[in-house]
Amino acid sequence: MAEIINSDEVFREKLENLSDFEFNTKVAGVFDDMVSRSVPFYDEIQRMTSELAGNYAQSGTNVYDLGCSTGTTMLLMDKTVREGIKFVGIDDSEEMIIKCREKLENFILNRDIELLVADLTKKVPVENASVVVMVLVLQFIRPINRLEIMKKIYNGMVKNGVFILIEKILTEEKSFNREYIGHYYDFKRRNNYSELEISQKREALENVLIPYKTSENINMLQEAGFSEVEVFFRWYNFTGIIAKKL
């Protein structure tokens, strides 16, 4: 069954009372279009994530997608990870989990996938994990909670397991930040977002999406216990990091 992808028009009209961005029913319904038009090389990032997951997933362990949204990452990993390895998708948005379940039902999968609604700031239900991925998720978690979550993820992983982190970032040198953001907004314009849509979403995200520098993310992962940390993707203010537990 072909999946119908609805067009993102969340910020198309002028909103008089602009509230903070949230992953509600309206966003969940257009999320796949929104993220593909808002994240540079999104398809390639997903492909790389699934390839790396296939490299490191171990028989008899679990693979976790934390902040799984509509399940795109798990669908791709299902093709690269050998059968017999359990997938668990977790999101704190019930609307996203509902959309994810509906989406997965359109595909023939190589395994059962468990879906959970959970707030990672309260509980990190990761255990016996050889692969844990967070694709554009940590940036939405309050900074004060991030290190503790990383430590709990690390503690729930097996030896030689990997954590894959995709994030929007700040530049190391402030002088480059404005230029990179300018190029990012050009990218959104090329994907048919209007000036109004760009400005309204920027304002809605202002107190919700709080990016770190790449160095801050790496230091945090090392402090959590990960021994080997490597950047595997970079486009202006987006990055992909893989961290291994030895």
PDB file of C-alpha atoms in Angstrom:
ATOM      1  CA  MET A   1       0.000   0.000   0.000  1.00  0.00           C
ATOM      2  CA  ALA A   2       1.428   3.350  -1.016  1.00  0.00           C
ATOM      3  CA  GLU A   3       1.811   5.807   1.831  1.00  0.00           C
ATOM      4  CA  ILE A   4       0.136   9.190   1.431  1.00  0.00           C
ATOM      5  CA  ILE A   5       2.411  12.012   2.632  1.00  0.00           C
ATOM      6  CA  ASN A   6       0.502  15.148   3.594  1.00  0.00           C
ATOM      7  CA  SER A   7       2.023  18.544   2.826  1.00  0.00           C
ATOM      8  CA  ASP A   8       3.322  20.687   5.684  1.00  0.00           C
ATOM      9  CA  GLU A   9       1.200  23.825   5.974  1.00  0.00           C
ATOM     10  CA  VAL A  10       1.444  24.271   9.758  1.00  0.00           C
ATOM     11  CA  PHE A  11       2.907  27.776   9.526  1.00  0.00           C
ATOM     12  CA  ARG A  12       1.587  28.817   6.114  1.00  0.00           C
ATOM     13  CA  GLU A  13      -1.006  31.258   7.448  1.00  0.00           C
ATOM     14  CA  LYS A  14      -0.295  34.153   9.799  1.00  0.00           C
ATOM     15  CA  LEU A  15      -0.791  32.959  13.391  1.00  0.00           C
ATOM     16  CA  GLU A  16      -1.870  35.680  15.796  1.00  0.00           C
ATOM     17  CA  ASN A  17      -1.085  33.658  18.921  1.00  0.00           C
ATOM     18  CA  LEU A  18       2.079  31.757  18.075  1.00  0.00           C
ATOM     19  CA  SER A  19       2.741  29.081  20.688  1.00  0.00           C
ATOM     20  CA  ASP A  20       5.844  26.991  21.281  1.00  0.00           C
ATOM     21  CA  PHE A  21       6.413  24.208  18.760  1.00  0.00           C
ATOM     22  CA  GLU A  22       5.101  20.812  19.843  1.00  0.00           C
ATOM     23  CA  PHE A  23       4.706  17.397  18.261  1.00  0.00           C
ATOM     24  CA  ASN A  24       0.925  17.394  18.323  1.00  0.00           C
ATOM     25  CA  THR A  25      -1.622  15.760  16.009  1.00  0.00           C
ATOM     26  CA  LYS A  26      -1.273  18.530  13.406  1.00  0.00           C
ATOM     27  CA  VAL A  27       2.522  18.190  13.232  1.00  0.00           C
ATOM     28  CA  ALA A  28       2.434  14.379  13.348  1.00  0.00           C
ATOM     29  CA  GLY A  29       0.130  14.360  10.333  1.00  0.00           C
ATOM     30  CA  VAL A  30       2.611  16.257   8.145  1.00  0.00           C
ATOM     31  CA  PHE A  31       5.878  15.343   9.873  1.00  0.00           C
ATOM     32  CA  ASP A  32       7.416  13.315   7.049  1.00  0.00           C
ATOM     33  CA  ASP A  33       6.989  16.198   4.602  1.00  0.00           C
ATOM     34  CA  MET A  34       8.106  18.741   7.202  1.00  0.00           C
ATOM     35  CA  VAL A  35      11.339  16.980   8.126  1.00  0.00           C
ATOM     36  CA  SER A  36      12.311  16.090   4.549  1.00  0.00           C
ATOM     37  CA  ARG A  37      11.928  19.749   3.519  1.00  0.00           C
ATOM     38  CA  SER A  38      13.588  21.116   6.684  1.00  0.00           C
ATOM     39  CA  VAL A  39      16.638  18.875   7.146  1.00  0.00           C
ATOM     40  CA  PRO A  40      19.394  18.918   4.502  1.00  0.00           C
ATOM     41  CA  PHE A  41      20.304  15.474   3.145  1.00  0.00           C
ATOM     42  CA  TYR A  42      17.607  13.922   5.313  1.00  0.00           C
ATOM     43  CA  ASP A  43      17.308  10.788   3.173  1.00  0.00           C
ATOM     44  CA  GLU A  44      21.083  10.345   3.171  1.00  0.00           C
ATOM     45  CA  ILE A  45      21.272  10.849   6.943  1.00  0.00           C
ATOM     46  CA  GLN A  46      18.658   8.141   7.378  1.00  0.00           C
ATOM     47  CA  ARG A  47      20.492   5.823   4.991  1.00  0.00           C
ATOM     48  CA  MET A  48      23.799   6.337   6.825  1.00  0.00           C
ATOM     49  CA  THR A  49      22.124   5.762  10.191  1.00  0.00           C
ATOM     50  CA  SER A  50      20.580   2.500   9.001  1.00  0.00           C
ATOM     51  CA  GLU A  51      23.870   1.326   7.467  1.00  0.00           C
ATOM     52  CA  LEU A  52      25.757   1.969  10.701  1.00  0.00           C
ATOM     53  CA  ALA A  53      23.024   0.240  12.677  1.00  0.00           C
ATOM     54  CA  GLY A  54      23.430  -2.765  10.409  1.00  0.00           C
ATOM     55  CA  ASN A  55      27.178  -2.768  11.100  1.00  0.00           C
ATOM     56  CA  TYR A  56      26.842  -2.830  14.883  1.00  0.00           C
ATOM     57  CA  ALA A  57      23.544  -4.558  15.747  1.00  0.00           C
ATOM     58  CA  GLN A  58      24.339  -7.773  17.637  1.00  0.00           C
ATOM     59  CA  SER A  59      22.313 -10.979  17.734  1.00  0.00           C
ATOM     60  CA  GLY A  60      20.334 -11.401  20.925  1.00  0.00           C
ATOM     61  CA  THR A  61      20.258  -7.671  21.675  1.00  0.00           C
ATOM     62  CA  ASN A  62      17.849  -4.786  21.127  1.00  0.00           C
ATOM     63  CA  VAL A  63      17.902  -1.771  18.805  1.00  0.00           C
ATOM     64  CA  TYR A  64      16.275   1.406  20.122  1.00  0.00           C
ATOM     65  CA  ASP A  65      15.007   4.460  18.264  1.00  0.00           C
ATOM     66  CA  LEU A  66      14.539   7.174  20.889  1.00  0.00           C
ATOM     67  CA  GLY A  67      12.208   9.838  19.590  1.00  0.00           C
ATOM     68  CA  CYS A  68      11.101   7.548  16.788  1.00  0.00           C
ATOM     69  CA  SER A  69       8.455   9.977  15.426  1.00  0.00           C
ATOM     70  CA  THR A  70       6.724   8.293  12.441  1.00  0.00           C
ATOM     71  CA  GLY A  71       9.126   5.338  12.265  1.00  0.00           C
ATOM     72  CA  THR A  72      11.196   6.243   9.195  1.00  0.00           C
ATOM     73  CA  THR A  73      14.500   5.250  10.813  1.00  0.00           C
ATOM     74  CA  MET A  74      13.167   1.894  11.979  1.00  0.00           C
ATOM     75  CA  LEU A  75      11.789   1.115   8.536  1.00  0.00           C
ATOM     76  CA  LEU A  76      15.224   1.634   7.006  1.00  0.00           C
ATOM     77  CA  MET A  77      17.046  -0.209   9.775  1.00  0.00           C
ATOM     78  CA  ASP A  78      14.675  -3.141   9.286  1.00  0.00           C
ATOM     79  CA  LYS A  79      16.331  -3.653   5.891  1.00  0.00           C
ATOM     80  CA  THR A  80      19.923  -3.466   7.171  1.00  0.00           C
ATOM     81  CA  VAL A  81      19.718  -5.213  10.567  1.00  0.00           C
ATOM     82  CA  ARG A  82      19.657  -9.012  10.526  1.00  0.00           C
ATOM     83  CA  GLU A  83      16.487 -10.787  11.592  1.00  0.00           C
ATOM     84  CA  GLY A  84      16.090 -11.896  15.195  1.00  0.00           C
ATOM     85  CA  ILE A  85      17.074  -8.538  16.667  1.00  0.00           C
ATOM     86  CA  LYS A  86      14.270  -6.692  18.414  1.00  0.00           C
ATOM     87  CA  PHE A  87      13.390  -3.058  17.645  1.00  0.00           C
ATOM     88  CA  VAL A  88      11.894  -0.684  20.212  1.00  0.00           C
ATOM     89  CA  GLY A  89      10.575   2.720  19.176  1.00  0.00           C
ATOM     90  CA  ILE A  90       9.997   5.310  21.894  1.00  0.00           C
ATOM     91  CA  ASP A  91       8.473   8.780  21.687  1.00  0.00           C
ATOM     92  CA  ASP A  92       6.987  11.120  24.279  1.00  0.00           C
ATOM     93  CA  SER A  93       4.292  12.183  21.807  1.00  0.00           C
ATOM     94  CA  GLU A  94       1.336   9.815  21.766  1.00  0.00           C
ATOM     95  CA  GLU A  95       0.248  11.417  18.495  1.00  0.00           C
ATOM     96  CA  MET A  96       3.585  10.443  16.918  1.00  0.00           C
ATOM     97  CA  ILE A  97       3.336   6.859  18.178  1.00  0.00           C
ATOM     98  CA  ILE A  98      -0.166   6.585  16.698  1.00  0.00           C
ATOM     99  CA  LYS A  99       1.134   7.870  13.351  1.00  0.00           C
ATOM    100  CA  CYS A 100       4.142   5.543  13.574  1.00  0.00           C
ATOM    101  CA  ARG A 101       1.937   2.509  14.180  1.00  0.00           C
ATOM    102  CA  GLU A 102      -0.286   3.439  11.228  1.00  0.00           C
ATOM    103  CA  LYS A 103       2.751   3.877   8.988  1.00  0.00           C
ATOM    104  CA  LEU A 104       4.412   0.588   9.958  1.00  0.00           C
ATOM    105  CA  GLU A 105       1.209  -1.278   9.157  1.00  0.00           C
ATOM    106  CA  ASN A 106       1.739  -0.341   5.496  1.00  0.00           C
ATOM    107  CA  PHE A 107       4.938  -2.391   5.267  1.00  0.00           C
ATOM    108  CA  ILE A 108       5.961  -6.030   5.479  1.00  0.00           C
ATOM    109  CA  LEU A 109       8.594  -6.071   8.229  1.00  0.00           C
ATOM    110  CA  ASN A 110      11.308  -8.565   9.133  1.00  0.00           C
ATOM    111  CA  ARG A 111      10.454  -8.368  12.839  1.00  0.00           C
ATOM    112  CA  ASP A 112       7.909  -7.169  15.357  1.00  0.00           C
ATOM    113  CA  ILE A 113       8.511  -3.618  16.551  1.00  0.00           C
ATOM    114  CA  GLU A 114       7.527  -2.545  20.041  1.00  0.00           C
ATOM    115  CA  LEU A 115       6.295   1.035  20.355  1.00  0.00           C
ATOM    116  CA  LEU A 116       6.231   2.905  23.674  1.00  0.00           C
ATOM    117  CA  VAL A 117       5.124   6.347  24.817  1.00  0.00           C
ATOM    118  CA  ALA A 118       7.733   7.526  27.335  1.00  0.00           C
ATOM    119  CA  ASP A 119       9.318  10.741  28.597  1.00  0.00           C
ATOM    120  CA  LEU A 120      13.088  10.212  28.587  1.00  0.00           C
ATOM    121  CA  THR A 121      13.555  12.846  31.271  1.00  0.00           C
ATOM    122  CA  LYS A 122      11.631  10.565  33.652  1.00  0.00           C
ATOM    123  CA  LYS A 123      12.674   7.101  32.481  1.00  0.00           C
ATOM    124  CA  VAL A 124      15.091   5.735  29.879  1.00  0.00           C
ATOM    125  CA  PRO A 125      13.820   2.205  29.166  1.00  0.00           C
ATOM    126  CA  VAL A 126      16.984   1.027  27.379  1.00  0.00           C
ATOM    127  CA  GLU A 127      18.396  -2.416  28.160  1.00  0.00           C
ATOM    128  CA  ASN A 128      20.544  -4.995  26.380  1.00  0.00           C
ATOM    129  CA  ALA A 129      21.009  -2.521  23.512  1.00  0.00           C
ATOM    130  CA  SER A 130      23.650  -2.885  20.801  1.00  0.00           C
ATOM    131  CA  VAL A 131      22.357   0.147  18.858  1.00  0.00           C
ATOM    132  CA  VAL A 132      20.563   3.261  20.105  1.00  0.00           C
ATOM    133  CA  VAL A 133      19.685   6.080  17.719  1.00  0.00           C
ATOM    134  CA  MET A 134      18.410   9.596  18.359  1.00  0.00           C
ATOM    135  CA  VAL A 135      17.641  11.437  15.135  1.00  0.00           C
ATOM    136  CA  LEU A 136      17.035  15.158  15.736  1.00  0.00           C
ATOM    137  CA  VAL A 137      15.681  14.497  19.236  1.00  0.00           C
ATOM    138  CA  LEU A 138      18.228  15.435  21.915  1.00  0.00           C
ATOM    139  CA  GLN A 139      18.057  19.077  20.821  1.00  0.00           C
ATOM    140  CA  PHE A 140      14.454  19.177  22.097  1.00  0.00           C
ATOM    141  CA  ILE A 141      15.389  17.917  25.579  1.00  0.00           C
ATOM    142  CA  ARG A 142      16.273  20.517  28.210  1.00  0.00           C
ATOM    143  CA  PRO A 143      20.068  20.774  28.502  1.00  0.00           C
ATOM    144  CA  ILE A 144      19.982  20.134  32.255  1.00  0.00           C
ATOM    145  CA  ASN A 145      18.639  16.613  31.562  1.00  0.00           C
ATOM    146  CA  ARG A 146      20.841  15.570  28.641  1.00  0.00           C
ATOM    147  CA  LEU A 147      23.926  14.177  30.373  1.00  0.00           C
ATOM    148  CA  GLU A 148      21.885  12.041  32.755  1.00  0.00           C
ATOM    149  CA  ILE A 149      19.946  10.595  29.809  1.00  0.00           C
ATOM    150  CA  MET A 150      23.212   9.810  27.998  1.00  0.00           C
ATOM    151  CA  LYS A 151      24.521   8.019  31.088  1.00  0.00           C
ATOM    152  CA  LYS A 152      21.369   5.905  31.317  1.00  0.00           C
ATOM    153  CA  ILE A 153      21.620   5.028  27.620  1.00  0.00           C
ATOM    154  CA  TYR A 154      25.263   4.049  28.081  1.00  0.00           C
ATOM    155  CA  ASN A 155      24.428   1.882  31.075  1.00  0.00           C
ATOM    156  CA  GLY A 156      21.720   0.094  29.075  1.00  0.00           C
ATOM    157  CA  MET A 157      24.078  -0.830  26.233  1.00  0.00           C
ATOM    158  CA  VAL A 158      26.193  -3.945  25.677  1.00  0.00           C
ATOM    159  CA  LYS A 159      29.925  -3.992  24.973  1.00  0.00           C
ATOM    160  CA  ASN A 160      30.797  -2.689  21.476  1.00  0.00           C
ATOM    161  CA  GLY A 161      27.340  -1.174  21.127  1.00  0.00           C
ATOM    162  CA  VAL A 162      26.948   2.195  19.430  1.00  0.00           C
ATOM    163  CA  PHE A 163      24.918   5.322  19.995  1.00  0.00           C
ATOM    164  CA  ILE A 164      24.067   7.321  16.864  1.00  0.00           C
ATOM    165  CA  LEU A 165      23.187  10.984  17.360  1.00  0.00           C
ATOM    166  CA  ILE A 166      21.884  13.354  14.681  1.00  0.00           C
ATOM    167  CA  GLU A 167      21.578  16.973  15.797  1.00  0.00           C
ATOM    168  CA  LYS A 168      21.192  20.544  14.695  1.00  0.00           C
ATOM    169  CA  ILE A 169      24.198  22.376  16.131  1.00  0.00           C
ATOM    170  CA  LEU A 170      25.833  25.697  16.883  1.00  0.00           C
ATOM    171  CA  THR A 171      29.145  26.504  15.246  1.00  0.00           C
ATOM    172  CA  GLU A 172      32.341  26.349  17.305  1.00  0.00           C
ATOM    173  CA  GLU A 173      33.161  29.910  16.216  1.00  0.00           C
ATOM    174  CA  LYS A 174      30.286  32.384  16.560  1.00  0.00           C
ATOM    175  CA  SER A 175      31.376  34.303  13.478  1.00  0.00           C
ATOM    176  CA  PHE A 176      30.236  31.445  11.224  1.00  0.00           C
ATOM    177  CA  ASN A 177      26.862  30.863  12.844  1.00  0.00           C
ATOM    178  CA  ARG A 178      24.918  33.612  11.097  1.00  0.00           C
ATOM    179  CA  GLU A 179      26.269  32.604   7.684  1.00  0.00           C
ATOM    180  CA  TYR A 180      25.415  28.928   8.186  1.00  0.00           C
ATOM    181  CA  ILE A 181      21.912  29.762   9.359  1.00  0.00           C
ATOM    182  CA  GLY A 182      21.490  32.003   6.311  1.00  0.00           C
ATOM    183  CA  HIS A 183      22.401  29.115   4.009  1.00  0.00           C
ATOM    184  CA  TYR A 184      20.034  26.873   5.947  1.00  0.00           C
ATOM    185  CA  TYR A 185      17.141  29.258   5.361  1.00  0.00           C
ATOM    186  CA  ASP A 186      18.076  29.353   1.681  1.00  0.00           C
ATOM    187  CA  PHE A 187      17.717  25.565   1.726  1.00  0.00           C
ATOM    188  CA  LYS A 188      14.214  25.911   3.166  1.00  0.00           C
ATOM    189  CA  ARG A 189      13.309  28.480   0.517  1.00  0.00           C
ATOM    190  CA  ARG A 190      14.448  26.038  -2.172  1.00  0.00           C
ATOM    191  CA  ASN A 191      12.011  23.576  -0.628  1.00  0.00           C
ATOM    192  CA  ASN A 192       9.128  26.021  -1.104  1.00  0.00           C
ATOM    193  CA  TYR A 193       8.808  27.410   2.398  1.00  0.00           C
ATOM    194  CA  SER A 194       7.729  31.060   2.416  1.00  0.00           C
ATOM    195  CA  GLU A 195       9.342  33.831   4.457  1.00  0.00           C
ATOM    196  CA  LEU A 196       6.318  33.759   6.762  1.00  0.00           C
ATOM    197  CA  GLU A 197       6.624  30.009   7.308  1.00  0.00           C
ATOM    198  CA  ILE A 198      10.343  30.273   8.027  1.00  0.00           C
ATOM    199  CA  SER A 199       9.979  33.178  10.480  1.00  0.00           C
ATOM    200  CA  GLN A 200       6.994  31.706  12.333  1.00  0.00           C
ATOM    201  CA  LYS A 201       8.603  28.306  12.755  1.00  0.00           C
ATOM    202  CA  ARG A 202      11.854  29.940  13.895  1.00  0.00           C
ATOM    203  CA  GLU A 203       9.926  31.839  16.577  1.00  0.00           C
ATOM    204  CA  ALA A 204       7.964  28.738  17.624  1.00  0.00           C
ATOM    205  CA  LEU A 205      11.200  26.770  18.037  1.00  0.00           C
ATOM    206  CA  GLU A 206      13.116  29.500  19.858  1.00  0.00           C
ATOM    207  CA  ASN A 207      12.568  28.172  23.392  1.00  0.00           C
ATOM    208  CA  VAL A 208      12.089  24.539  22.388  1.00  0.00           C
ATOM    209  CA  LEU A 209      15.031  23.553  20.169  1.00  0.00           C
ATOM    210  CA  ILE A 210      18.282  24.318  22.018  1.00  0.00           C
ATOM    211  CA  PRO A 211      21.335  23.144  20.048  1.00  0.00           C
ATOM    212  CA  TYR A 212      24.805  22.400  21.392  1.00  0.00           C
ATOM    213  CA  LYS A 213      28.133  22.813  19.661  1.00  0.00           C
ATOM    214  CA  THR A 214      29.568  19.590  18.213  1.00  0.00           C
ATOM    215  CA  SER A 215      32.354  19.753  20.814  1.00  0.00           C
ATOM    216  CA  GLU A 216      29.778  19.991  23.608  1.00  0.00           C
ATOM    217  CA  ASN A 217      27.949  16.920  22.328  1.00  0.00           C
ATOM    218  CA  ILE A 218      31.206  14.982  22.032  1.00  0.00           C
ATOM    219  CA  ASN A 219      32.319  15.991  25.528  1.00  0.00           C
ATOM    220  CA  MET A 220      28.923  14.977  26.908  1.00  0.00           C
ATOM    221  CA  LEU A 221      29.117  11.548  25.266  1.00  0.00           C
ATOM    222  CA  GLN A 222      32.618  11.009  26.607  1.00  0.00           C
ATOM    223  CA  GLU A 223      31.541  12.069  30.091  1.00  0.00           C
ATOM    224  CA  ALA A 224      28.664   9.588  29.853  1.00  0.00           C
ATOM    225  CA  GLY A 225      31.248   6.844  29.313  1.00  0.00           C
ATOM    226  CA  PHE A 226      31.583   6.357  25.555  1.00  0.00           C
ATOM    227  CA  SER A 227      35.211   5.623  24.649  1.00  0.00           C
ATOM    228  CA  GLU A 228      35.248   6.226  20.899  1.00  0.00           C
ATOM    229  CA  VAL A 229      33.350   9.171  19.423  1.00  0.00           C
ATOM    230  CA  GLU A 230      33.418  10.148  15.748  1.00  0.00           C
ATOM    231  CA  VAL A 231      31.616  12.658  13.500  1.00  0.00           C
ATOM    232  CA  PHE A 232      30.309  10.869  10.402  1.00  0.00           C
ATOM    233  CA  PHE A 233      28.141  13.593   8.863  1.00  0.00           C
ATOM    234  CA  ARG A 234      28.263  17.385   8.654  1.00  0.00           C
ATOM    235  CA  TRP A 235      26.321  20.013   6.707  1.00  0.00           C
ATOM    236  CA  TYR A 236      26.681  23.576   7.987  1.00  0.00           C
ATOM    237  CA  ASN A 237      24.652  23.449  11.238  1.00  0.00           C
ATOM    238  CA  PHE A 238      23.702  19.755  11.186  1.00  0.00           C
ATOM    239  CA  THR A 239      25.866  16.857  12.305  1.00  0.00           C
ATOM    240  CA  GLY A 240      25.879  13.107  12.828  1.00  0.00           C
ATOM    241  CA  ILE A 241      27.961  11.495  15.607  1.00  0.00           C
ATOM    242  CA  ILE A 242      28.603   7.837  16.404  1.00  0.00           C
ATOM    243  CA  ALA A 243      29.826   6.801  19.861  1.00  0.00           C
ATOM    244  CA  LYS A 244      30.977   3.310  20.864  1.00  0.00           C
ATOM    245  CA  LYS A 245      30.880   1.603  24.250  1.00  0.00           C
ATOM    246  CA  LEU A 246      33.987  -0.521  24.778  1.00  0.00           C
TER     247      LEU A 246
END
